[in-house]
Short mmCIF file of C-alpha atoms in Angstrom, two decimals:
data_model
loop_
_atom_site.label_atom_id
_atom_site.label_comp_id
_atom_site.label_asym_id
_atom_site.label_seq_id
_atom_site.Cartn_x
_atom_site.Cartn_y
_atom_site.Cartn_z
CA MET A 44 114.74 93.28 82.00
CA SER A 45 117.81 94.63 83.63
CA ALA A 46 117.32 97.88 85.54
CA PRO A 47 119.34 100.82 84.28
CA GLU A 48 122.59 101.32 86.10
CA SER A 49 121.46 104.61 87.67
CA THR A 50 118.27 103.03 88.88
CA THR A 51 120.10 100.14 90.52
CA ALA A 52 122.52 102.47 92.15
CA SER A 53 119.76 104.70 93.38
CA HIS A 54 118.16 101.81 95.21
CA HIS A 55 121.17 101.75 97.53
CA ASN A 56 120.58 105.41 98.46
CA TYR A 57 117.73 104.27 100.81
CA ARG A 58 118.68 104.46 104.51
CA ARG A 59 118.08 101.25 106.46
CA THR A 60 117.09 103.06 109.71
CA LEU A 61 113.59 101.57 110.52
CA GLY A 62 113.40 99.01 113.32
CA THR A 63 110.47 96.81 114.50
CA ILE A 64 108.84 99.60 116.59
CA SER A 65 109.10 102.10 113.78
CA LEU A 66 107.66 99.67 111.25
CA THR A 67 104.83 98.56 113.63
CA ALA A 68 104.01 102.29 114.02
CA VAL A 69 103.95 102.61 110.25
CA GLY A 70 101.55 99.64 109.95
CA LEU A 71 99.33 100.69 112.90
CA GLY A 72 99.38 104.33 111.77
CA SER A 73 98.22 103.24 108.32
CA ILE A 74 95.38 101.06 109.72
CA ILE A 75 94.16 103.70 112.22
CA GLY A 76 93.45 106.61 109.88
CA SER A 77 90.06 107.80 108.77
CA GLY A 78 88.61 104.31 109.09
CA TRP A 79 88.10 104.63 112.82
CA LEU A 80 86.34 107.91 112.46
CA PHE A 81 83.73 106.76 109.92
CA GLY A 82 84.05 102.94 109.75
CA ALA A 83 81.87 102.17 112.83
CA GLU A 84 78.92 104.10 111.41
CA ARG A 85 79.16 102.85 107.90
CA ALA A 86 79.54 99.23 109.03
CA ALA A 87 76.53 99.61 111.33
CA LYS A 88 74.55 101.21 108.59
CA LEU A 89 75.01 98.16 106.42
CA ALA A 90 75.09 95.33 108.94
CA GLY A 91 73.59 96.64 112.19
CA PRO A 92 75.11 95.22 115.40
CA ALA A 93 76.60 92.38 113.28
CA ALA A 94 79.20 94.94 112.22
CA LEU A 95 81.23 93.61 115.10
CA LEU A 96 81.60 90.30 113.18
CA ALA A 97 82.52 92.27 109.99
CA TRP A 98 85.63 93.72 111.79
CA VAL A 99 86.62 90.22 112.84
CA ILE A 100 86.16 88.77 109.45
CA GLY A 101 88.12 91.63 107.92
CA ALA A 102 91.02 91.02 110.36
CA ALA A 103 91.05 87.34 109.55
CA VAL A 104 91.18 88.06 105.81
CA ALA A 105 93.87 90.62 106.24
CA LEU A 106 95.93 88.33 108.56
CA VAL A 107 95.84 85.37 106.25
CA ILE A 108 96.83 87.41 103.27
CA ALA A 109 99.48 89.33 105.26
CA LEU A 110 101.15 86.00 106.20
CA THR A 111 101.82 85.37 102.54
CA TYR A 112 103.22 88.85 102.02
CA SER A 113 105.35 88.64 105.12
CA GLU A 114 107.32 85.72 103.58
CA LEU A 115 107.69 87.65 100.33
CA GLY A 116 108.72 90.86 102.15
CA SER A 117 111.34 89.07 104.12
CA MET A 118 112.77 87.37 101.00
CA PHE A 119 112.89 90.65 98.98
CA PRO A 120 113.59 93.59 101.39
CA LYS A 121 113.32 96.23 98.68
CA ALA A 122 111.45 99.48 98.57
CA GLY A 123 107.94 99.31 97.12
CA GLY A 124 107.91 95.47 97.76
CA MET A 125 104.19 95.04 97.13
CA VAL A 126 104.49 96.00 93.45
CA ARG A 127 107.46 93.69 92.86
CA TYR A 128 106.41 90.15 93.84
CA GLY A 129 104.18 89.43 90.85
CA GLN A 130 106.88 90.55 88.55
CA TYR A 131 109.34 88.20 90.13
CA SER A 132 107.05 85.19 89.84
CA HIS A 133 105.18 85.78 86.63
CA GLY A 134 106.92 88.47 84.56
CA SER A 135 105.66 91.62 83.12
CA LEU A 136 101.87 91.21 82.49
CA ALA A 137 100.84 89.73 85.83
CA GLY A 138 103.51 91.86 87.58
CA TYR A 139 102.15 95.07 86.04
CA LEU A 140 98.45 94.30 86.76
CA ALA A 141 99.32 93.54 90.41
CA ALA A 142 101.42 96.69 90.71
CA TRP A 143 98.73 98.80 89.10
CA ALA A 144 96.12 97.46 91.43
CA ASN A 145 98.37 97.97 94.45
CA TRP A 146 99.26 101.47 93.49
CA ILE A 147 95.62 102.52 92.69
CA ALA A 148 94.52 101.08 96.05
CA ILE A 149 97.23 102.90 98.05
CA VAL A 150 97.53 106.25 96.15
CA SER A 151 93.77 106.90 96.45
CA VAL A 152 93.93 106.56 100.16
CA ILE A 153 95.98 109.81 100.37
CA PRO A 154 93.15 112.08 99.20
CA GLY A 155 90.69 109.91 101.12
CA GLU A 156 92.51 110.82 104.43
CA ALA A 157 92.46 114.49 103.50
CA THR A 158 88.73 114.27 102.66
CA ALA A 159 88.01 112.62 106.01
CA SER A 160 89.79 115.40 107.92
CA VAL A 161 87.90 118.16 106.11
CA GLN A 162 84.57 116.30 106.47
CA TYR A 163 85.02 116.20 110.26
CA MET A 164 86.06 119.81 110.34
CA SER A 165 82.80 120.80 108.73
CA SER A 166 81.15 120.05 112.10
CA TRP A 167 83.24 122.73 113.83
CA ASN A 168 81.13 125.57 115.24
CA PHE A 169 82.34 128.11 112.73
CA GLY A 170 80.43 129.45 109.74
CA TRP A 171 83.29 128.85 107.37
CA ALA A 172 83.63 125.27 108.55
CA HIS A 173 80.06 124.45 107.77
CA GLY A 174 80.68 125.39 104.16
CA LEU A 175 83.33 122.74 103.66
CA TYR A 176 80.92 119.84 103.24
CA ASN A 177 77.36 119.77 101.85
CA GLY A 178 76.28 116.43 103.33
CA GLU A 179 77.36 114.33 100.34
CA GLU A 180 80.75 115.66 99.18
CA LEU A 181 83.32 118.41 99.79
CA THR A 182 82.51 121.85 98.44
CA THR A 183 84.90 123.92 96.45
CA SER A 184 86.37 125.38 99.70
CA GLY A 185 86.51 121.88 101.14
CA VAL A 186 88.52 120.64 98.20
CA ALA A 187 90.87 123.57 98.45
CA LEU A 188 91.54 122.86 102.17
CA ALA A 189 91.99 119.14 101.43
CA SER A 190 94.52 120.14 98.72
CA VAL A 191 96.49 122.05 101.28
CA LEU A 192 96.58 118.97 103.53
CA LEU A 193 97.87 116.91 100.55
CA VAL A 194 100.79 119.26 100.13
CA ILE A 195 101.59 119.07 103.88
CA TYR A 196 101.71 115.26 103.72
CA PHE A 197 104.18 115.33 100.82
CA VAL A 198 106.36 118.18 102.38
CA LEU A 199 106.87 116.06 105.48
CA ASN A 200 108.17 113.24 103.27
CA TRP A 201 110.39 115.43 101.12
CA PHE A 202 113.34 115.79 103.38
CA ALA A 203 114.42 112.53 105.00
CA ILE A 204 113.13 109.08 106.05
CA THR A 205 114.37 109.70 109.54
CA LEU A 206 112.23 112.82 109.87
CA PHE A 207 109.23 110.85 108.63
CA ALA A 208 109.85 108.00 111.11
CA LYS A 209 110.12 110.32 114.15
CA THR A 210 107.10 112.37 113.08
CA ASN A 211 105.04 109.20 112.36
CA THR A 212 105.85 107.45 115.68
CA ALA A 213 104.79 110.47 117.65
CA ILE A 214 101.53 110.79 115.62
CA THR A 215 100.86 107.04 115.91
CA VAL A 216 100.99 107.14 119.69
CA PHE A 217 98.36 109.93 119.72
CA LYS A 218 96.30 108.05 117.11
CA VAL A 219 96.11 104.95 119.33
CA VAL A 220 95.48 106.82 122.61
CA VAL A 221 92.55 108.89 121.28
CA PRO A 222 90.55 105.96 119.83
CA VAL A 223 91.05 104.02 123.04
CA LEU A 224 89.94 107.02 125.13
CA THR A 225 87.03 107.58 122.83
CA ALA A 226 85.77 103.97 123.10
CA SER A 227 86.22 104.00 126.94
CA ALA A 228 84.46 107.39 127.46
CA LEU A 229 81.45 106.42 125.32
CA LEU A 230 81.14 103.00 126.97
CA LEU A 231 81.21 104.55 130.45
CA SER A 232 78.89 107.41 129.64
CA HIS A 233 76.08 105.38 127.95
CA PHE A 234 75.69 101.87 126.74
CA ASP A 235 72.29 100.70 125.82
CA LYS A 236 72.44 96.93 125.30
CA HIS A 237 68.94 96.98 123.75
CA ASN A 238 70.55 98.60 120.71
CA LEU A 239 72.23 95.25 119.87
CA THR A 240 68.82 93.67 119.23
CA ALA A 241 66.79 96.67 118.14
CA GLN A 242 65.43 97.26 114.60
CA GLY A 243 65.53 93.72 113.36
CA GLY A 244 67.89 91.90 115.75
CA PHE A 245 71.65 91.36 115.70
CA ALA A 246 71.90 90.99 111.94
CA PRO A 247 68.91 93.00 110.65
CA HIS A 248 69.92 92.92 107.04
CA GLY A 249 71.07 89.35 106.86
CA TRP A 250 74.57 87.81 106.76
CA ASN A 251 75.22 88.97 103.20
CA ALA A 252 75.08 92.52 104.51
CA VAL A 253 77.85 91.67 106.96
CA PHE A 254 80.02 90.40 104.15
CA THR A 255 79.31 93.47 102.08
CA ALA A 256 80.28 95.61 105.11
CA VAL A 257 83.63 93.85 105.09
CA ALA A 258 84.19 94.77 101.43
CA THR A 259 82.81 98.33 101.20
CA SER A 260 82.36 100.09 104.57
CA GLY A 261 86.01 100.89 105.03
CA ILE A 262 87.04 97.76 106.87
CA VAL A 263 89.26 96.42 104.05
CA TRP A 264 90.37 100.10 103.53
CA ALA A 265 91.53 100.18 107.15
CA TYR A 266 93.30 96.76 107.37
CA ASN A 267 95.07 97.37 104.10
CA GLY A 268 97.46 99.37 106.09
CA PHE A 269 99.43 96.18 106.76
CA GLN A 270 101.09 96.77 103.36
CA SER A 271 102.98 99.90 104.53
CA PRO A 272 105.80 98.21 106.37
CA LEU A 273 106.35 95.89 103.39
CA ASN A 274 106.63 98.84 101.06
CA LEU A 275 109.28 100.39 103.35
CA ALA A 276 111.31 97.10 103.48
CA GLY A 277 114.17 98.72 101.75
CA GLU A 278 114.59 100.97 104.80
CA ALA A 279 114.30 98.28 107.44
CA ARG A 280 117.34 97.46 109.54
CA ASN A 281 116.53 93.81 109.99
CA PRO A 282 113.63 93.00 107.65
CA GLY A 283 113.56 89.22 108.30
CA LYS A 284 112.66 89.82 111.91
CA SER A 285 111.01 93.18 111.95
CA LEU A 286 108.59 92.86 108.93
CA PRO A 287 106.45 89.92 110.08
CA LYS A 288 106.34 91.28 113.60
CA ALA A 289 105.32 94.68 112.42
CA VAL A 290 102.63 93.40 110.02
CA ILE A 291 100.98 90.87 112.38
CA SER A 292 101.20 93.11 115.43
CA SER A 293 99.61 96.07 113.69
CA ILE A 294 96.64 94.03 112.47
CA LEU A 295 95.90 92.47 115.82
CA ILE A 296 96.28 95.71 117.81
CA ALA A 297 94.05 97.43 115.38
CA LEU A 298 91.38 94.74 115.59
CA VAL A 299 91.06 95.24 119.38
CA ILE A 300 90.71 99.02 118.95
CA TYR A 301 88.18 98.76 116.15
CA LEU A 302 86.02 96.27 118.12
CA ALA A 303 86.00 98.65 121.07
CA LEU A 304 85.02 101.52 118.94
CA GLN A 305 82.24 99.61 117.11
CA THR A 306 80.88 98.35 120.50
CA ALA A 307 80.97 101.90 121.88
CA PHE A 308 79.19 103.30 118.79
CA LEU A 309 76.40 100.69 118.87
CA GLY A 310 75.73 101.25 122.55
CA ALA A 311 75.90 105.05 122.50
CA LEU A 312 73.28 105.46 119.72
CA PRO A 313 70.25 107.37 121.15
CA HIS A 314 66.83 105.92 120.53
CA ASP A 315 65.79 108.71 118.12
CA GLY A 316 68.93 107.98 116.06
CA LEU A 317 67.54 104.42 115.46
CA ALA A 318 64.03 105.37 114.88
CA HIS A 319 64.12 104.77 111.17
CA GLY A 320 66.40 101.72 111.30
CA TRP A 321 70.12 101.11 110.84
CA SER A 322 70.19 101.98 107.17
CA ALA A 323 69.02 105.52 107.98
CA LEU A 324 72.11 106.46 110.00
CA ASN A 325 73.62 109.57 108.59
CA TYR A 326 76.03 111.37 110.93
CA LYS A 327 78.35 114.03 109.54
CA SER A 328 80.94 113.40 112.25
CA PRO A 329 79.67 110.13 113.83
CA LEU A 330 81.75 109.73 117.04
CA ALA A 331 81.95 113.46 117.79
CA ASP A 332 78.20 113.76 117.28
CA LEU A 333 77.58 110.97 119.76
CA ALA A 334 80.02 112.54 122.22
CA THR A 335 78.07 115.78 122.02
CA ALA A 336 74.78 114.00 122.47
CA TRP A 337 75.88 112.57 125.77
CA GLY A 338 77.38 115.76 127.11
CA LEU A 339 81.06 114.76 126.43
CA ASN A 340 82.06 118.06 124.97
CA TRP A 341 85.71 117.63 125.88
CA LEU A 342 85.69 114.35 123.95
CA ALA A 343 84.04 116.06 120.95
CA LEU A 344 86.71 118.70 120.87
CA LEU A 345 89.43 116.02 121.17
CA LEU A 346 87.77 114.15 118.27
CA TYR A 347 87.60 117.22 116.14
CA SER A 348 91.34 117.77 116.56
CA ASP A 349 92.21 114.12 116.09
CA ALA A 350 90.11 114.09 112.96
CA PHE A 351 92.90 116.27 111.57
CA ILE A 352 95.80 114.38 113.16
CA SER A 353 94.83 110.70 112.48
CA PRO A 354 93.99 110.93 108.81
CA SER A 355 96.93 113.27 108.28
CA GLY A 356 99.24 110.81 109.86
CA THR A 357 97.95 108.06 107.62
CA GLY A 358 98.14 110.34 104.60
CA MET A 359 101.72 111.09 105.44
CA ILE A 360 102.57 107.36 105.68
CA TYR A 361 100.97 106.55 102.33
CA ALA A 362 102.73 109.44 100.67
CA ALA A 363 105.95 107.72 101.71
CA THR A 364 104.99 104.17 100.71
CA THR A 365 103.37 105.13 97.38
CA SER A 366 106.57 106.85 96.29
CA ARG A 367 108.48 103.65 96.97
CA MET A 368 105.88 101.74 94.99
CA ILE A 369 106.40 104.14 92.01
CA HIS A 370 110.14 103.40 92.27
CA GLY A 371 109.38 99.64 92.24
CA VAL A 372 107.13 100.01 89.13
CA GLN A 373 109.97 101.91 87.38
CA GLU A 374 112.48 99.20 88.33
CA ASN A 375 109.95 96.67 86.77
CA GLY A 376 110.44 98.63 83.50
CA HIS A 377 107.03 100.35 83.25
CA LEU A 378 107.84 104.02 83.99
CA PRO A 379 110.55 106.48 82.82
CA SER A 380 113.89 106.20 84.59
CA ILE A 381 113.42 109.57 86.38
CA PHE A 382 110.91 107.96 88.79
CA GLY A 383 113.62 105.55 89.89
CA ARG A 384 115.92 108.26 91.28
CA VAL A 385 116.46 108.52 94.97
CA ASP A 386 118.04 111.59 96.35
CA GLN A 387 121.53 110.67 97.68
CA LYS A 388 121.50 113.16 100.65
CA THR A 389 117.99 112.41 102.00
CA GLY A 390 117.23 108.86 100.79
CA VAL A 391 113.84 110.06 99.39
CA PRO A 392 112.53 109.18 95.86
CA ARG A 393 111.42 112.75 95.14
CA PRO A 394 110.32 112.43 91.49
CA ALA A 395 107.99 109.59 92.52
CA LEU A 396 106.72 111.68 95.36
CA LEU A 397 105.82 114.47 92.99
CA LEU A 398 103.98 112.05 90.69
CA ASN A 399 101.91 110.72 93.47
CA LEU A 400 101.05 114.21 94.58
CA PHE A 401 99.72 114.98 91.12
CA ILE A 402 97.65 111.77 90.99
CA ALA A 403 96.30 112.49 94.56
CA PHE A 404 95.00 115.85 93.28
CA LEU A 405 93.18 114.08 90.41
CA PHE A 406 91.54 111.68 92.76
CA LEU A 407 90.49 114.49 95.08
CA ALA A 408 88.91 116.40 92.12
CA VAL A 409 86.88 113.32 91.01
CA PHE A 410 85.98 111.64 94.33
CA ARG A 411 85.05 114.30 96.84
CA GLY A 412 83.39 112.20 99.55
CA TRP A 413 84.95 109.69 101.92
CA GLY A 414 82.38 106.98 101.26
CA SER A 415 82.89 106.93 97.44
CA LEU A 416 86.67 106.73 97.91
CA ALA A 417 86.38 104.06 100.51
CA SER A 418 84.42 101.80 98.18
CA ILE A 419 86.78 102.28 95.27
CA VAL A 420 89.88 101.75 97.36
CA SER A 421 88.53 98.66 99.09
CA VAL A 422 87.78 96.81 95.90
CA ALA A 423 91.10 97.79 94.30
CA THR A 424 92.78 96.59 97.45
CA VAL A 425 91.18 93.15 97.15
CA ILE A 426 92.27 92.80 93.55
CA SER A 427 95.80 93.61 94.57
CA TYR A 428 95.66 90.82 97.21
CA ILE A 429 95.34 88.00 94.90
CA THR A 430 98.96 87.93 93.67
CA GLY A 431 100.53 87.28 97.12
CA PRO A 432 99.19 83.86 97.71
CA VAL A 433 100.01 82.83 94.19
CA ALA A 434 103.49 84.42 94.14
CA VAL A 435 104.60 83.02 97.45
CA MET A 436 104.04 79.42 96.45
CA ALA A 437 105.11 79.90 92.87
CA LEU A 438 108.48 81.22 94.19
CA ARG A 439 108.86 78.25 96.51
CA ARG A 440 108.85 76.13 93.34
CA LEU A 441 110.97 78.52 91.15
CA ALA A 442 113.52 79.63 93.67
CA PRO A 443 113.71 77.17 96.64
CA GLU A 444 117.34 78.17 97.31
CA LEU A 445 116.49 81.75 98.19
CA PRO A 446 116.76 82.61 101.92
CA ARG A 447 113.39 82.89 103.62
CA PRO A 448 113.72 84.52 107.02
CA VAL A 449 109.95 83.95 107.38
CA ARG A 450 108.89 80.47 106.29
CA LEU A 451 105.70 78.92 107.55
CA ARG A 452 105.16 75.17 107.18
CA ALA A 453 101.47 75.76 106.81
CA MET A 454 101.89 78.11 103.84
CA PRO A 455 100.68 75.39 101.26
CA VAL A 456 97.39 75.65 103.12
CA ILE A 457 97.33 79.32 104.04
CA ALA A 458 98.02 80.50 100.51
CA PRO A 459 95.00 78.89 98.80
CA ILE A 460 92.77 79.89 101.72
CA ALA A 461 94.02 83.49 101.25
CA MET A 462 93.09 83.31 97.57
CA VAL A 463 89.58 82.17 98.38
CA PHE A 464 89.11 84.85 100.99
CA GLY A 465 90.25 87.54 98.58
CA SER A 466 87.92 86.25 95.90
CA LEU A 467 84.98 86.19 98.30
CA VAL A 468 85.59 89.73 99.45
CA LEU A 469 85.74 90.93 95.84
CA TYR A 470 82.35 89.28 95.23
CA TRP A 471 80.90 90.71 98.45
CA ALA A 472 81.66 94.20 97.14
CA LYS A 473 78.54 93.85 94.90
CA TRP A 474 77.95 94.45 91.21
CA PRO A 475 78.32 97.01 89.61
CA LEU A 476 81.11 98.27 91.84
CA THR A 477 83.12 95.17 91.18
CA GLY A 478 82.80 95.73 87.43
CA LYS A 479 83.72 99.41 87.63
CA VAL A 480 86.96 98.73 89.55
CA ILE A 481 87.92 95.86 87.25
CA VAL A 482 87.48 98.30 84.34
CA LEU A 483 89.75 100.76 86.26
CA MET A 484 92.30 97.92 86.42
CA ALA A 485 92.10 97.56 82.62
CA ALA A 486 92.59 101.34 82.24
CA GLY A 487 96.24 100.87 83.16
CA LEU A 488 97.03 98.42 80.39
CA PRO A 489 97.95 101.05 77.78
CA ILE A 490 100.97 101.96 79.93
CA TRP A 491 102.03 98.29 80.05
CA ALA A 492 101.48 98.03 76.22
CA TRP A 493 103.70 101.09 75.54
CA TYR A 494 106.66 99.46 77.19
CA GLU A 495 106.02 95.76 76.35
CA LEU A 496 104.37 95.41 72.87
CA ARG A 497 107.42 96.86 71.18
CA LYS A 498 109.43 93.85 72.27
CA PRO A 499 110.08 90.88 69.95
CA TRP A 500 107.35 88.19 70.10
CA GLU A 501 109.73 85.55 71.42
CA VAL A 502 110.58 87.90 74.36
CA LEU A 503 107.02 88.90 74.97
CA LYS A 504 105.33 85.55 74.57
CA PRO A 505 106.33 83.89 77.96
CA HIS A 506 105.21 87.04 79.84
CA LEU A 507 101.81 86.86 78.16
CA LYS A 508 101.52 83.13 78.81
CA ALA A 509 102.38 83.48 82.45
CA GLY A 510 100.06 86.38 83.00
CA VAL A 511 96.90 85.37 81.16
CA TRP A 512 95.56 83.68 84.33
CA MET A 513 95.22 87.01 85.99
CA VAL A 514 93.46 88.64 83.02
CA ALA A 515 91.10 85.69 82.90
CA TYR A 516 90.50 85.91 86.71
CA LEU A 517 89.42 89.48 86.44
CA VAL A 518 87.08 88.81 83.51
CA VAL A 519 85.52 85.76 85.10
CA MET A 520 85.07 87.38 88.48
CA ALA A 521 83.38 90.33 86.80
CA GLY A 522 81.02 87.86 85.05
CA VAL A 523 80.23 86.01 88.23
CA SER A 524 79.48 89.23 90.03
CA TRP A 525 77.12 90.35 87.20
CA ALA A 526 75.33 86.96 87.26
CA GLY A 527 75.36 86.56 91.01
CA SER A 528 72.63 86.68 93.59
CA LYS A 529 70.64 89.85 93.92
CA GLN A 530 71.81 90.18 97.58
CA TYR A 531 75.22 91.01 96.05
CA GLY A 532 73.95 93.29 93.35
CA GLY A 533 73.90 90.67 90.62
CA HIS A 534 71.06 89.64 88.20
CA GLY A 535 70.08 86.55 90.26
CA TYR A 536 71.17 83.79 87.92
CA LEU A 537 73.24 82.40 90.77
CA ARG A 538 71.49 82.10 94.10
CA GLU A 539 72.92 81.94 97.70
CA PRO A 540 74.72 79.95 98.85
CA LEU A 541 75.62 78.39 95.47
CA ASP A 542 77.20 81.71 94.38
CA LEU A 543 79.52 81.74 97.32
CA VAL A 544 80.61 78.11 96.61
CA ILE A 545 81.23 78.90 93.03
CA VAL A 546 83.34 81.91 93.86
CA ALA A 547 85.40 79.87 96.36
CA LEU A 548 86.00 77.12 93.80
CA LEU A 549 86.94 79.61 91.13
CA GLY A 550 89.44 81.22 93.55
CA LEU A 551 91.05 77.83 94.15
CA ALA A 552 91.09 77.06 90.40
CA PHE A 553 92.79 80.29 89.50
CA TYR A 554 95.20 79.85 92.41
CA PHE A 555 96.46 76.57 91.03
CA TRP A 556 96.55 77.96 87.53
CA GLY A 557 98.55 80.94 88.71
CA VAL A 558 101.05 78.88 90.61
CA ARG A 559 101.70 76.59 87.65
CA SER A 560 102.00 79.57 85.26
CA ALA A 561 104.95 81.05 87.01
CA TRP A 562 108.35 81.04 85.19
CA SER A 563 111.92 81.89 85.91
CA ASN A 564 111.83 85.27 84.21
CA PRO A 565 114.59 87.97 83.84
CA SER A 566 113.28 90.05 86.78
CA LEU A 567 113.69 86.98 89.08
CA ASP A 568 117.12 86.23 87.80
CA GLN A 569 118.09 89.88 88.42
CA VAL A 570 116.89 89.93 91.97
CA LYS A 571 118.59 86.64 92.69
CA ALA A 572 121.85 88.24 91.57
CA GLU A 573 121.23 91.32 93.74
CA LEU A 574 120.44 89.19 96.82
CA ALA A 575 123.57 87.07 96.27
CA GLU A 576 125.65 90.28 96.05
CA ALA A 577 124.00 91.76 99.12
CA ALA A 578 124.54 88.52 101.14
CA GLY A 579 128.26 88.94 100.81
CA ALA A 580 128.24 92.66 101.75
CA GLU A 581 125.77 92.90 104.63
CA PRO A 582 126.40 90.28 107.37
CA ALA A 583 128.22 92.81 109.60
CA ASP A 584 125.51 95.36 109.10
CA ALA A 585 122.79 92.89 110.00
CA GLU A 586 124.63 91.81 113.05
CA SER A 587 125.01 95.33 114.32
CA ALA A 588 121.30 96.01 113.53
CA ASP A 589 120.33 93.06 115.73
CA ALA A 590 122.42 94.48 118.49
CA ALA A 591 120.95 97.92 118.08
CA GLU A 592 117.31 96.80 117.98
CA PRO A 593 116.82 96.03 121.74
CA ALA A 594 118.53 99.23 122.71
CA LYS A 595 116.17 101.22 120.48
CA ALA A 596 113.14 99.41 121.79
#
């Protein structure tokens, strides 16, 4: 489907002002949000000291999947890139499902960050603050305050991408310094190495608990921030060089920070805090509470302030990236044309920004606790991952002539491994959560049907044929999760480790099916034409951007 003329023109209203440092700040700022405030406790609650391995596994999964998306992002440096790649490789059905999963996973992070800020604020030593959170979810006053934060996130994105970039870079510096300072202070003040073997040993709940921690404790939520630079590709000065650097650097830097925080949390736990086992951990403001317990009141005050700044910085980033995603969905042909408009003066897609603000309010009204949002977001994130490995290899077959500034020789091996990793993490999330989120994916199909089912059968048929693998994948994975081992919430028809072997083999089978299902559809033809046109118009701009990059750095 050809994009409307006004939509195509509006795409060029984006300002290519973001360099490698700005994009890395975007990625790192997305990864270090509310996850560092709550992730250490939630991971330890599920996996005990083996939570350290959960962070490493999560980083490995994110890195392998990010490599596939880095090639795609450098090929198609367009706003909202993550919602476009499936459309280019498989047409409307698979493209829409991938876009829907990506958007759900990202837009729900925004109220999650606001919820995290308010939840930490409830530990402030003020009567009104204590009434913000009841121990399980935000109260009415807590929701009202979180709503104010949502408005602030979107206002900061309303005026210009340059204002966003300057604000975000400053916030990201603070967001990196405070976690590093927190981990260092806790490690120096108290580290009880016996905690690493207390209450059942290093992995008290078994290795399946470690895998579940990867999927549901906020680890996948955190690392999912690598998507943000890709969604801002339309505003990157030199996307071929800056995108892969930003994506990979942000994951690796974040891994070091998260490991330090997890280690500090495990060692700083007092004996009475572990008296009833790891699963009984229940801190309202985990790191701040530990700082207070060991007399680090200055650190507690810093954490209370950063609990507002870090999640707010991430919420601001996701407000920016989700608006670009909505623009991408509109260009795919599945939203009204108004959501493809980009303000000429500021370079901001304001109608898309407003739509995401409305959806964020809905999520906040339904999911009032950080934990419930973290679980939903994590599983939706994993579902969104599966299109990258398939699309990157499918497009090597369909469009070998397209320039690939990032091209890894090992991609034929990396891509299927990424698909297996994504499938395993989806299974680790446990039934019935996997089933609930897959139903949430199906809930978006009426929108696709509204735009697609009115087309003639001969036009619609190839889109259905190319996308049926993804529908089948979701149905089969839901069935395997339901029948899986009881350690992963299933009914026990499949036992460990047979269940993990079956999931891995299914991931490979659907990977090869998906790659072979791809076809040269109208969206791919259109983007080829756009890239050919841009190639003749931008050499001078790219050259000047290369020269400007070191000066900026």
